[in-house]
Short mmCIF file of C-alpha atoms and ligand atoms in Angstrom, two decimals:
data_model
loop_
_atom_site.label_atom_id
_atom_site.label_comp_id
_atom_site.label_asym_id
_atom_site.label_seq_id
_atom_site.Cartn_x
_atom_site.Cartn_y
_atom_site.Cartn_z
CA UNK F 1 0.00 0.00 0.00
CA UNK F 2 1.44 2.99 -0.80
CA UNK F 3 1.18 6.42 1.05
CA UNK F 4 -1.36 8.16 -0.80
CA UNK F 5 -3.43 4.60 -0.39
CA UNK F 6 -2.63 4.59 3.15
CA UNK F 7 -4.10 7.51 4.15
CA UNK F 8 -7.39 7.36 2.21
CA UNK F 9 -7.99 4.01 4.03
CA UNK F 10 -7.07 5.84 7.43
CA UNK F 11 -9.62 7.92 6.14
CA UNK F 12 -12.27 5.66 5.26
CA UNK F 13 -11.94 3.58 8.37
CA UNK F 14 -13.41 7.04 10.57
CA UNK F 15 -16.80 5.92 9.01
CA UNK F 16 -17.17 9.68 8.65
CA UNK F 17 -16.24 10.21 4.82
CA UNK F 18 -20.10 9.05 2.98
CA UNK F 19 -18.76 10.34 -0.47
CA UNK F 20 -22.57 10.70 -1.08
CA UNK F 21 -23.33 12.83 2.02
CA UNK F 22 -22.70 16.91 2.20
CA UNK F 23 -19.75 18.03 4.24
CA UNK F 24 -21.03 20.35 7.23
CA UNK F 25 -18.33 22.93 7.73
CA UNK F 26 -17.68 25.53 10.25
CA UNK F 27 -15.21 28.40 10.72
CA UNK F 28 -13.38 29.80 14.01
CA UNK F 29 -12.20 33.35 13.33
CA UNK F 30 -14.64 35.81 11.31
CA UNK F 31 -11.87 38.20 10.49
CA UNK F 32 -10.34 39.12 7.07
CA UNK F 33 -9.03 35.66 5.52
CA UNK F 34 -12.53 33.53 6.67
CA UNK F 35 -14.42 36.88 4.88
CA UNK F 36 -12.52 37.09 1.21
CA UNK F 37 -11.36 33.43 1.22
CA UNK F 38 -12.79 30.96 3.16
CA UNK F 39 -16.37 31.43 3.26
CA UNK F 40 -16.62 32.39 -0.56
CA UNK F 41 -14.43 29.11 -1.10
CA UNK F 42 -16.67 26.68 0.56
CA UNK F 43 -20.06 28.70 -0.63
CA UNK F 44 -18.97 28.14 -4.72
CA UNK F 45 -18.31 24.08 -3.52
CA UNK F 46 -21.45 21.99 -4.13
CA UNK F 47 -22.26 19.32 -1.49
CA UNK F 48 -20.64 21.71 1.13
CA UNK F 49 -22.91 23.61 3.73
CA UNK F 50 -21.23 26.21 5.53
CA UNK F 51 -23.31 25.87 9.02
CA UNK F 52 -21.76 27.33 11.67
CA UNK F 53 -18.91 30.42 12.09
CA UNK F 54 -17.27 31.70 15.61
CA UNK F 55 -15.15 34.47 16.47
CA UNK F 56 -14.13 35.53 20.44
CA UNK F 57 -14.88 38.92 19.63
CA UNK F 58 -19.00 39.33 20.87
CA UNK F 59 -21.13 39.58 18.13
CA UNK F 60 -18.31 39.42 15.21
CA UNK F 61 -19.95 35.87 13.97
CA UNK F 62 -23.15 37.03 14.12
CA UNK F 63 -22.41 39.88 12.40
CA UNK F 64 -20.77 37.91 9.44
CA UNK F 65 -23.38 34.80 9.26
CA UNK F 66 -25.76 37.57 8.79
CA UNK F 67 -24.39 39.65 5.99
CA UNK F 68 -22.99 35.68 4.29
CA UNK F 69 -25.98 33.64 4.98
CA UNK F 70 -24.44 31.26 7.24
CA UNK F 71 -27.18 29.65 9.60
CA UNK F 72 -25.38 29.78 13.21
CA UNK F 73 -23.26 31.49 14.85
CA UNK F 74 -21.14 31.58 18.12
CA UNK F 75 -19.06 33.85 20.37
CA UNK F 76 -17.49 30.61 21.83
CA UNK F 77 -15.67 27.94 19.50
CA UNK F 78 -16.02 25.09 21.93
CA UNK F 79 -20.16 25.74 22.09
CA UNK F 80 -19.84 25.48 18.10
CA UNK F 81 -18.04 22.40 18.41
CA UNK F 82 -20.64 21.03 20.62
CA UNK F 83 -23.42 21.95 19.35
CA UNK F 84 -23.12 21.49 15.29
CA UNK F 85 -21.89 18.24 14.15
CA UNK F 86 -19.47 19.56 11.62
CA UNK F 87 -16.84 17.56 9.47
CA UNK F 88 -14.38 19.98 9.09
CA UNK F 89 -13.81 23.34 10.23
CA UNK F 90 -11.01 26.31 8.97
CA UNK F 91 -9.23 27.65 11.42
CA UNK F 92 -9.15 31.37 10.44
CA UNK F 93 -7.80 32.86 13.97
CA UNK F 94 -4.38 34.71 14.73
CA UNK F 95 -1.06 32.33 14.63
CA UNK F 96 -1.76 32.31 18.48
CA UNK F 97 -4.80 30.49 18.76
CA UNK F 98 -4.15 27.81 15.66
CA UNK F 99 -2.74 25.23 18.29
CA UNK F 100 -5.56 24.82 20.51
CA UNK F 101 -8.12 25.79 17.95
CA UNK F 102 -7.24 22.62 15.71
CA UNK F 103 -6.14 20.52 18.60
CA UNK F 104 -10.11 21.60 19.91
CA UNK F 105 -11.40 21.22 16.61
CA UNK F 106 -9.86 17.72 15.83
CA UNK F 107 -11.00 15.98 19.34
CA UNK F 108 -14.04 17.11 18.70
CA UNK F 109 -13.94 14.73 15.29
CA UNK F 110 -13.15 17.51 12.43
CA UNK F 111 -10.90 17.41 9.98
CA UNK F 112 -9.05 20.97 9.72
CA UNK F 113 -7.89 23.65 7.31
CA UNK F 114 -6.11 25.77 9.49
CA UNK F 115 -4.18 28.96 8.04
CA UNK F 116 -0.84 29.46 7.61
CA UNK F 117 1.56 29.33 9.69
CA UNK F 118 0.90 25.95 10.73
CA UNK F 119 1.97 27.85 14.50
CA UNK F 120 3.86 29.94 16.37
CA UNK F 121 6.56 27.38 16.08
CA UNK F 122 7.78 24.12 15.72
CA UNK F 123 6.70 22.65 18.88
CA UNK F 124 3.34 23.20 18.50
CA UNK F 125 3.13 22.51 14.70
CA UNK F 126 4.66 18.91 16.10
CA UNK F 127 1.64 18.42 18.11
CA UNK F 128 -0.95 19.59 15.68
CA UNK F 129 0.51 16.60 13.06
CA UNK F 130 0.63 14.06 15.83
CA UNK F 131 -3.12 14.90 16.75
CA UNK F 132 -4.13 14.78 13.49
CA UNK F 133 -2.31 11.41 12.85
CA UNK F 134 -3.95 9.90 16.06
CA UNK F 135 -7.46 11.13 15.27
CA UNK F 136 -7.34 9.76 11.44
CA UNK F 137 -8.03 13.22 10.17
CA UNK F 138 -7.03 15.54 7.42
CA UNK F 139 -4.89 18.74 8.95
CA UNK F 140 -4.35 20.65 6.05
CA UNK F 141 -2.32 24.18 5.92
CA UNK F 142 -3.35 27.39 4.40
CA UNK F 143 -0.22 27.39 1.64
CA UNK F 144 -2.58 28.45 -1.11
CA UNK F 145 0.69 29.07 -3.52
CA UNK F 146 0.98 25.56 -3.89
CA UNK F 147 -2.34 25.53 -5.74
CA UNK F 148 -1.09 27.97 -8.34
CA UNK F 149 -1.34 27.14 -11.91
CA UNK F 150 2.24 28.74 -12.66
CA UNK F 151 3.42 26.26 -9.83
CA UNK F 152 1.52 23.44 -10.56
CA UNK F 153 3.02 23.67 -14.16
CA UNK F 154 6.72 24.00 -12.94
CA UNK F 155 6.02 21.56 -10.70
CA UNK F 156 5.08 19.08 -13.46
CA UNK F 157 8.32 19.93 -15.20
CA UNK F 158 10.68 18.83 -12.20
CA UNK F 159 8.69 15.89 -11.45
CA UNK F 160 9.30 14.90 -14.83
CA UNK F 161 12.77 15.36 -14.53
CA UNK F 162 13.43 18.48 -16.43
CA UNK F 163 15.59 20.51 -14.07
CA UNK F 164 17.74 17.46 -13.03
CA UNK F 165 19.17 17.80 -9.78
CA UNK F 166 17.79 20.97 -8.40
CA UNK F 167 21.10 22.35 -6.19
CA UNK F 168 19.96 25.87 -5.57
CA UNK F 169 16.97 27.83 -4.90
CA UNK F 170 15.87 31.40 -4.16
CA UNK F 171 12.61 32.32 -2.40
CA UNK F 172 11.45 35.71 -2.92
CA UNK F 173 8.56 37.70 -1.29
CA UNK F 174 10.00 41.66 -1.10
CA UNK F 175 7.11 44.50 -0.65
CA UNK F 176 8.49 48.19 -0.82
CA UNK F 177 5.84 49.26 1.76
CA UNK F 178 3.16 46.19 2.58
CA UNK F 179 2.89 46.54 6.46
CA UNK F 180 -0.25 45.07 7.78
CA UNK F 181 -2.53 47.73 9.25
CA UNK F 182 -5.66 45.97 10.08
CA UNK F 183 -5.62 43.09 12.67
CA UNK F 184 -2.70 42.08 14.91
CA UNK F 185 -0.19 40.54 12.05
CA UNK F 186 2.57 43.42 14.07
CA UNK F 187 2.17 42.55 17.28
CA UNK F 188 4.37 39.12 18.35
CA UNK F 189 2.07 37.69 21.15
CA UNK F 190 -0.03 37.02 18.38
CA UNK F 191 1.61 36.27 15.31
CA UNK F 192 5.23 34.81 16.33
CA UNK F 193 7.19 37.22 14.22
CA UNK F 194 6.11 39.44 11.35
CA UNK F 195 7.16 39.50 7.91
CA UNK F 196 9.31 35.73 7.49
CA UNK F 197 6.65 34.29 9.21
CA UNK F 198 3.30 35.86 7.44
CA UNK F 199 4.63 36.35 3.91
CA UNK F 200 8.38 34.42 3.86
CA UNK F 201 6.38 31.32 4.75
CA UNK F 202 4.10 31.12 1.36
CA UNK F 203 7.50 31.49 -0.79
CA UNK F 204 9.14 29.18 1.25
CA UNK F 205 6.49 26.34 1.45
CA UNK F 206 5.86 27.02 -2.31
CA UNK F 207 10.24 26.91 -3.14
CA UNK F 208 11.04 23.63 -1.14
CA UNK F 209 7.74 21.95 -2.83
CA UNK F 210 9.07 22.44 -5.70
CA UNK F 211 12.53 21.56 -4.83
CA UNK F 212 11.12 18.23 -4.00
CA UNK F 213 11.07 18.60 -0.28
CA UNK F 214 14.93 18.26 0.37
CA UNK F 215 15.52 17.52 4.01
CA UNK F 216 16.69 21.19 5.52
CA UNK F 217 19.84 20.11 7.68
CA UNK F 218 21.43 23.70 8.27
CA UNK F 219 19.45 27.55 8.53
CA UNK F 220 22.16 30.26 9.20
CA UNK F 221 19.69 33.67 8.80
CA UNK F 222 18.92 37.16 10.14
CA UNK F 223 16.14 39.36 10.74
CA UNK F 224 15.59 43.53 11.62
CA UNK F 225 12.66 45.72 12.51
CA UNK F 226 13.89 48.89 10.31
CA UNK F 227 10.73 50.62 10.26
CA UNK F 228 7.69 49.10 12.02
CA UNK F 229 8.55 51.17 15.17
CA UNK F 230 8.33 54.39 13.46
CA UNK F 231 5.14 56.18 12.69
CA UNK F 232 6.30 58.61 10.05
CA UNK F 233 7.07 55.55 7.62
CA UNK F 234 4.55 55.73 4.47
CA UNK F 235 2.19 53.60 4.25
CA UNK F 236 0.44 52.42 1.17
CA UNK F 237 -2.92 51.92 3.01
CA UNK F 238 -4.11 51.95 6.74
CA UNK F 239 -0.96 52.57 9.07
CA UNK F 240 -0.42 50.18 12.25
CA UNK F 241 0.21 50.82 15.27
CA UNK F 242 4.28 52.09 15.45
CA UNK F 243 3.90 52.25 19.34
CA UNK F 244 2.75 48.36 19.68
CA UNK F 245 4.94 47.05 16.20
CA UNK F 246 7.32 44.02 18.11
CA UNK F 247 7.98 41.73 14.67
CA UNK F 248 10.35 41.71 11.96
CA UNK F 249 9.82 43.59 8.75
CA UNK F 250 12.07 41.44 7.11
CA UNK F 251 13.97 38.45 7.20
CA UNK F 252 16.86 36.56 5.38
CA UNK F 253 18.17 33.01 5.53
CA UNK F 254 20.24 30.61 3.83
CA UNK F 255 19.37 27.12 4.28
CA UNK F 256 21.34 23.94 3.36
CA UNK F 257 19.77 20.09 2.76
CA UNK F 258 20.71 16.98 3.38
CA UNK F 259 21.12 16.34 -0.78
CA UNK F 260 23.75 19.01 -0.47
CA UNK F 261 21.51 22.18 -2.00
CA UNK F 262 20.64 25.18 -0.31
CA UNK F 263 18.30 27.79 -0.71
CA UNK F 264 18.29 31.63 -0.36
CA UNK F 265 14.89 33.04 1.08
CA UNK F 266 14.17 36.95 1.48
CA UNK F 267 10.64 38.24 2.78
CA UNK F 268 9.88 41.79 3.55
CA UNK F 269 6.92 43.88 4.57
CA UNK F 270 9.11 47.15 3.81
CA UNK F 271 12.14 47.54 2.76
CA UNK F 272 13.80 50.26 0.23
CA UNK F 273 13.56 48.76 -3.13
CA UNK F 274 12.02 49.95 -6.51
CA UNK F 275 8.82 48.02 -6.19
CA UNK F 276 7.45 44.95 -4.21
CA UNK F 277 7.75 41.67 -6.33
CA UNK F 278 7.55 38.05 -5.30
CA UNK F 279 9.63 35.27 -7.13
CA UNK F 280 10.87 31.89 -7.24
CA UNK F 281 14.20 30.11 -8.91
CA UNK F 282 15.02 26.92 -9.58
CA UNK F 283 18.58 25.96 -10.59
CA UNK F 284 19.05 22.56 -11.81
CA UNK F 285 21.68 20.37 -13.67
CA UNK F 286 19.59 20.27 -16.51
CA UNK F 287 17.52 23.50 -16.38
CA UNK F 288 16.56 26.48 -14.62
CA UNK F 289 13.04 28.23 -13.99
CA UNK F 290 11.68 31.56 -12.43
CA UNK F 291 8.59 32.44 -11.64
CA UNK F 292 6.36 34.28 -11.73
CA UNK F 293 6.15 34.76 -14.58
CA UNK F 294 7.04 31.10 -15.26
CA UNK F 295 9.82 30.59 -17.57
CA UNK F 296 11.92 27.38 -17.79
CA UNK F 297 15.74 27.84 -19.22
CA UNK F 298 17.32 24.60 -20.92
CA UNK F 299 18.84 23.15 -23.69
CA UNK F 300 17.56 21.78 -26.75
CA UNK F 301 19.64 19.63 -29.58
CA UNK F 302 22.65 22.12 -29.09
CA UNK F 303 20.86 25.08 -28.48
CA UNK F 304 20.00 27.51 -25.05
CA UNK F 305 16.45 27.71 -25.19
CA UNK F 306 13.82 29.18 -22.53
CA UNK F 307 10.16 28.04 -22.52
CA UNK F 308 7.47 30.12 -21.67
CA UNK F 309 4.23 28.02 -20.61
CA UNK F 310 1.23 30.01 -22.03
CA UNK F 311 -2.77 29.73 -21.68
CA UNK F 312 -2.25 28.70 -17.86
CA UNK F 313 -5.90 28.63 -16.49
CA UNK F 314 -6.71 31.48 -14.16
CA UNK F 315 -7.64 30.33 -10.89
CA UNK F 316 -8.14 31.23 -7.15
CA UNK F 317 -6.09 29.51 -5.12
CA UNK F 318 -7.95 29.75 -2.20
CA UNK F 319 -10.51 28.34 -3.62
CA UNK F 320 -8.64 25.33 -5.28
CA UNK F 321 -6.99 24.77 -1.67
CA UNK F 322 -10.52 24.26 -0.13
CA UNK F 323 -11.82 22.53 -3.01
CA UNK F 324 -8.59 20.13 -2.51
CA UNK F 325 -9.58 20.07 1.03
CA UNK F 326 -12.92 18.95 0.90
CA UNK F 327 -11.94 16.32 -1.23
CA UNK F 328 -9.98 15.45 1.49
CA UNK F 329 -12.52 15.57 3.70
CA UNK F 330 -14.28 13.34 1.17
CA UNK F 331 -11.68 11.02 1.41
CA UNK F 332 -11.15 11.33 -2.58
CA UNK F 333 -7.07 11.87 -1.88
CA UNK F 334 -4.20 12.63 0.11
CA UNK F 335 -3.82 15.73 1.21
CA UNK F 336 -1.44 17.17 -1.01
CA UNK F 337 0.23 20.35 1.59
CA UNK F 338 1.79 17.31 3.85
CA UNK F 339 1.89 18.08 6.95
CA UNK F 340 5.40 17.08 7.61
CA UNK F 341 6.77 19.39 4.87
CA UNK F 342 5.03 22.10 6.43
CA UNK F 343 6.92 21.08 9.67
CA UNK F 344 10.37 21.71 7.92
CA UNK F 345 8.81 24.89 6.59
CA UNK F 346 8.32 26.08 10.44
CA UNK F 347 11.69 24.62 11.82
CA UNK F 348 13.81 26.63 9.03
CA UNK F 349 11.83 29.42 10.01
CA UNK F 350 12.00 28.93 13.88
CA UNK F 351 15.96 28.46 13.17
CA UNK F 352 15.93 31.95 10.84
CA UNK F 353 14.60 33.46 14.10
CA UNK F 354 17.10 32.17 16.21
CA UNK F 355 20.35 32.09 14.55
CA UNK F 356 19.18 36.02 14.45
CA UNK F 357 18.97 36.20 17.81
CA UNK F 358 22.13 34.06 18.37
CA UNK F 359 24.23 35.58 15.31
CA UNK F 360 25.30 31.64 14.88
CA UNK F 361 24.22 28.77 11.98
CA UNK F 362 21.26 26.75 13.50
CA UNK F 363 22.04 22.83 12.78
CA UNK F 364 18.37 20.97 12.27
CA UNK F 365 20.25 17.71 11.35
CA UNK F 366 19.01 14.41 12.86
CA UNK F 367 21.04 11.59 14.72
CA UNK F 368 21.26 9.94 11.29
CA UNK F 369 23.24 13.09 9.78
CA UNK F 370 25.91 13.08 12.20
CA UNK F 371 26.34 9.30 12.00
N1 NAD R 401 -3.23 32.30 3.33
C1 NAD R 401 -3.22 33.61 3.20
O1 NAD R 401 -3.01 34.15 2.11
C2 NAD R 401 -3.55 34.46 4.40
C3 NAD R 401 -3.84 35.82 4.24
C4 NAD R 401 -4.18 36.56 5.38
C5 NAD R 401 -4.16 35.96 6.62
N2 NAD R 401 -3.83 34.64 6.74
C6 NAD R 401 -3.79 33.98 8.07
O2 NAD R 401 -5.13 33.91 8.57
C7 NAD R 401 -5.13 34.08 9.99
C8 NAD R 401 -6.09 35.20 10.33
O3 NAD R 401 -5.73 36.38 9.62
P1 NAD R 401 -6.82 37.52 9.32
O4 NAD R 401 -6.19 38.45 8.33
O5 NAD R 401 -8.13 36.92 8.98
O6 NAD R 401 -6.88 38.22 10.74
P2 NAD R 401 -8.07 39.11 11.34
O7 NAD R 401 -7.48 39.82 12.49
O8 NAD R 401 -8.72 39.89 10.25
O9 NAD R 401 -9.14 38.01 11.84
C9 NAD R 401 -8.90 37.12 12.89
C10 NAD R 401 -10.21 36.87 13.62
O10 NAD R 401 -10.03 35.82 14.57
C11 NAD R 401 -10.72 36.17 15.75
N3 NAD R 401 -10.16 35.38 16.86
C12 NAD R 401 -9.02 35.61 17.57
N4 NAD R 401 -8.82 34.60 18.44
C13 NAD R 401 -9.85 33.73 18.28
C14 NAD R 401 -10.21 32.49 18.90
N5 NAD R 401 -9.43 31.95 19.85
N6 NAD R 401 -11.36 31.88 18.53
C15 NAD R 401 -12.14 32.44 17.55
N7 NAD R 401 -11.86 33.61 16.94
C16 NAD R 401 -10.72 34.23 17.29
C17 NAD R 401 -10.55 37.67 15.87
O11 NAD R 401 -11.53 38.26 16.73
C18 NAD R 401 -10.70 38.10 14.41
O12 NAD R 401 -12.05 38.38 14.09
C19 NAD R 401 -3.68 34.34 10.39
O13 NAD R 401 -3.11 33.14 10.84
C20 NAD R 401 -2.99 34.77 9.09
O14 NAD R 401 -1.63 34.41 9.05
C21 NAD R 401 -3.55 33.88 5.66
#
């Protein structure tokens, strides 16, 4: 049996995945990503009812059910959890509260799309994937990117073989001036860090995907708060809060595999550059790509040639990610964000953090790598 087999029949064996049945979902956080992603996403799926939506804030879900025609709503996610029988729920809440709102929402029999970050760092990420493992559910992560048609295409390309052996990589996510003002994305309590962890975390998830998943052995990386702190920065829209900003605005890291590659990753809510841009590259012993916009650079019967992939379908990737997710839910596949690559993602970026903080390379390696 192999994995992808394995899990459907984990799946199956819950005696909660009637194919025929429609999935009951709820949501726990009514803020900005469950408003212009989530609840749209699961609304355009047929066979889905959205029941049921909570947010701590009094009055916030029944402010949103109203004005999105969802049927109940809750102040309190354990009374939602009680009360509805739902079989999955998105966890749409601040970084802080995606540990105990999946490991609520998974004991109470759900399987979970909870937004990225999987945490606010490794150790609870660890426990999310173990709970989800006990309880034979799907814990899927908010990496959206991975949906992409420009990445699913590339991705085609290396799995074919295309690139080779991929031995570098460079994940990019730069914004001139991009610093959150709405919500608490500035404030660390909350969030775990600021701009590696909210925006460096979709290019990196998205890079080492397409890298293959390379086991990350090595993360020697910085971070600085250049202008969060100061209230005369421009902003392009709403301002935050200078006087409570406690995150990074950007981060930096070089990481190094097992397989001997190594990858260069650069995120930034504001920096002083000529204009934001986000991009990925791929160097490999038999080609190159970049993206976006996707171009792959090889060579053809004695000739450099680049190939530009054209008449990509347009799509959402929220809305592919929840499709794929209620699929999951449907036990029609494996979840394809695995939840032990998104570990890795969070350990280089807990290690980013640190080797900041201790100015020294961060070794991830496992007993095996020093044997
Ligand atoms: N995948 C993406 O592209 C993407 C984009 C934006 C945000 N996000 C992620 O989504 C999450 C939420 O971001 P947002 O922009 O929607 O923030 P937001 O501040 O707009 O909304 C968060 C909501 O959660 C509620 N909340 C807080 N703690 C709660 C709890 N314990 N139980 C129930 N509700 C709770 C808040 O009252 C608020 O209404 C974050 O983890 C963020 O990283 C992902």
């Amino acid at each position: 049996m192999d994995f992808v087999q394995f899990v459907i029949s984990l799946q199956s064996s819950t005696g909660r995945n009637d194919m025929s049945r429609t999935v009951r979902v709820g949501i726990i956080g009514a803020g900005g990503i469950a408003r212009w992603a989530h609840i749209p996403g699961y609304q355009a799926q047929p066979d889905v009812e959205l029941a049921a939506i909570c947010d701590v804030a009094p009055g916030k879900a029944a402010q949103v059910a109203k004005e999105c025609n969802i049927a109940h709503a809750y102040d309190s996610m354990s009374e939602m959890l009680k009360k509805e029988k739902l079989d999955a729920v998105s966890v749409c809440t601040p970084n802080a509260s995606h540990h105990e709102a999946t490991l609520a929402a998974l004991a109470a029999g759900c399987h979970v799309l909870c937004e990225k970050p999987i945490a606010m760092n490794l150790a609870e990420g660890r426990e999310m994937v173990a709970a989800a493992h006990a309880a034979g559910k799907t814990l899927q992560i908010g990496l959206q990117s991975r949906f992409e048609s420009e990445t699913q295409v590339l991705k085609r390309f290396v799995e074919a073989g295309e690139l080779g052996e991929i031995y570098y990589a460079e994940a990019t996510y730069m914004r001139r001036r991009g610093i959150p003002g709405w919500g608490v994305f500035t404030q660390k309590k909350f969030q775990g860090g600021g701009a590696l962890i909210d925006i460096g975390v979709h290019t990196l998830d998205q890079t080492l995907w397409l890298m293959g998943n390379p086991r990350p052995v090595a993360v020697m990386g910085a971070t600085w708060e250049a202008f969060g702190h100061r209230p005369e920065v421009v902003s392009e829209g709403q301002h935050w809060d200078a006087s409570k900003f406690d995150v990074d605005d950007m981060g930096v890291g070089l990481v190094r595999f097992a397989n001997g590659a190594m990858l260069y990753l650069r995120a930034s809510w504001a920096a002083n550059i000529e204009k934001s841009y986000g991009e990925q590259k791929l160097l490999g012993t038999l080609g190159g790509a970049s993206k976006s916009p996707l171009k792959i650079y090889t060579e053809r019967h004695g000739a450099l040639v680049d190939i530009t992939p054209t008449g990509l379908p347009e799509v959402k990737a929220h809305f592919k990610e929840i499709e794929h997710f209620v699929a999951c839910v449907r036990g029609e596949t494996a979840c394809m964000v695995v939840p032990e690559q998104v570990l890795d993602v969070q350990a280089i970026l807990d290690a980013i953090y640190e080797s900041s903080r201790s100015g020294h390379e961060v070794r991830l390696d496992t007993p095996d790598d020093k044997a």
